[in-house]
Amino acid sequence: MTKIADILRRGLTISFEFFPPATDAATARLAETLVELETLAPSYVSVTYGAGGTTRERTHDLVVRLRRETAMTPMAHLTCWIGLDDSTKDN
């Protein structure tokens, strides 16, 4: 697994940040956007985590999708003050 620290050591980096979509229409639009942005070969992409962990499952699902369906290196945000429970430790 690629570590963000290793990417940053390589020099200039370009990254994009995504918020997990809340609707089917937004999911379809993000899929189109991912195809377009992948051609720019970002150093990594990050997926934000909603306030209070409200998008936790969607964040996880998007990171998994990015790893499986693209060549982009994803990084998931983790809200530590609420995110450190048993389910987080297992993932």
mmCIF file of C-alpha atoms in Angstrom, residues 2-5 7-8 15-18 44-49 59 62-63 66-67 72-78:
data_model
loop_
_atom_site.group_PDB
_atom_site.id
_atom_site.type_symbol
_atom_site.label_atom_id
_atom_site.label_comp_id
_atom_site.label_asym_id
_atom_site.label_seq_id
_atom_site.Cartn_x
_atom_site.Cartn_y
_atom_site.Cartn_z
ATOM 1 C CA THR A 2 1.297 3.424 -0.933
ATOM 2 C CA LYS A 3 1.889 5.803 1.951
ATOM 3 C CA ILE A 4 1.133 9.481 1.526
ATOM 4 C CA ALA A 5 4.423 10.353 3.258
ATOM 5 C CA ILE A 7 4.399 10.375 -2.183
ATOM 6 C CA LEU A 8 5.196 13.712 -0.554
ATOM 7 C CA SER A 15 -4.134 16.036 -5.217
ATOM 8 C CA PHE A 16 -7.907 16.323 -5.306
ATOM 9 C CA GLU A 17 -10.382 16.053 -2.456
ATOM 10 C CA PHE A 18 -13.844 14.571 -2.775
ATOM 11 C CA TYR A 44 -3.242 11.076 -4.570
ATOM 12 C CA VAL A 45 -6.883 11.875 -3.894
ATOM 13 C CA SER A 46 -8.545 12.315 -0.535
ATOM 14 C CA VAL A 47 -12.087 11.570 0.523
ATOM 15 C CA THR A 48 -13.473 13.738 3.278
ATOM 16 C CA TYR A 49 -15.438 12.559 6.267
ATOM 17 C CA THR A 59 -16.362 7.657 2.626
ATOM 18 C CA LEU A 62 -15.717 5.692 -2.217
ATOM 19 C CA VAL A 63 -12.171 4.875 -1.094
ATOM 20 C CA LEU A 66 -11.154 4.405 -6.053
ATOM 21 C CA ARG A 67 -8.731 1.589 -5.162
ATOM 22 C CA MET A 72 -5.443 6.898 -8.275
ATOM 23 C CA THR A 73 -4.137 6.489 -4.719
ATOM 24 C CA PRO A 74 -6.949 7.291 -2.265
ATOM 25 C CA MET A 75 -6.623 8.628 1.247
ATOM 26 C CA ALA A 76 -9.599 8.590 3.601
ATOM 27 C CA HIS A 77 -10.047 11.236 6.245
ATOM 28 C CA LEU A 78 -10.597 9.937 9.759
#
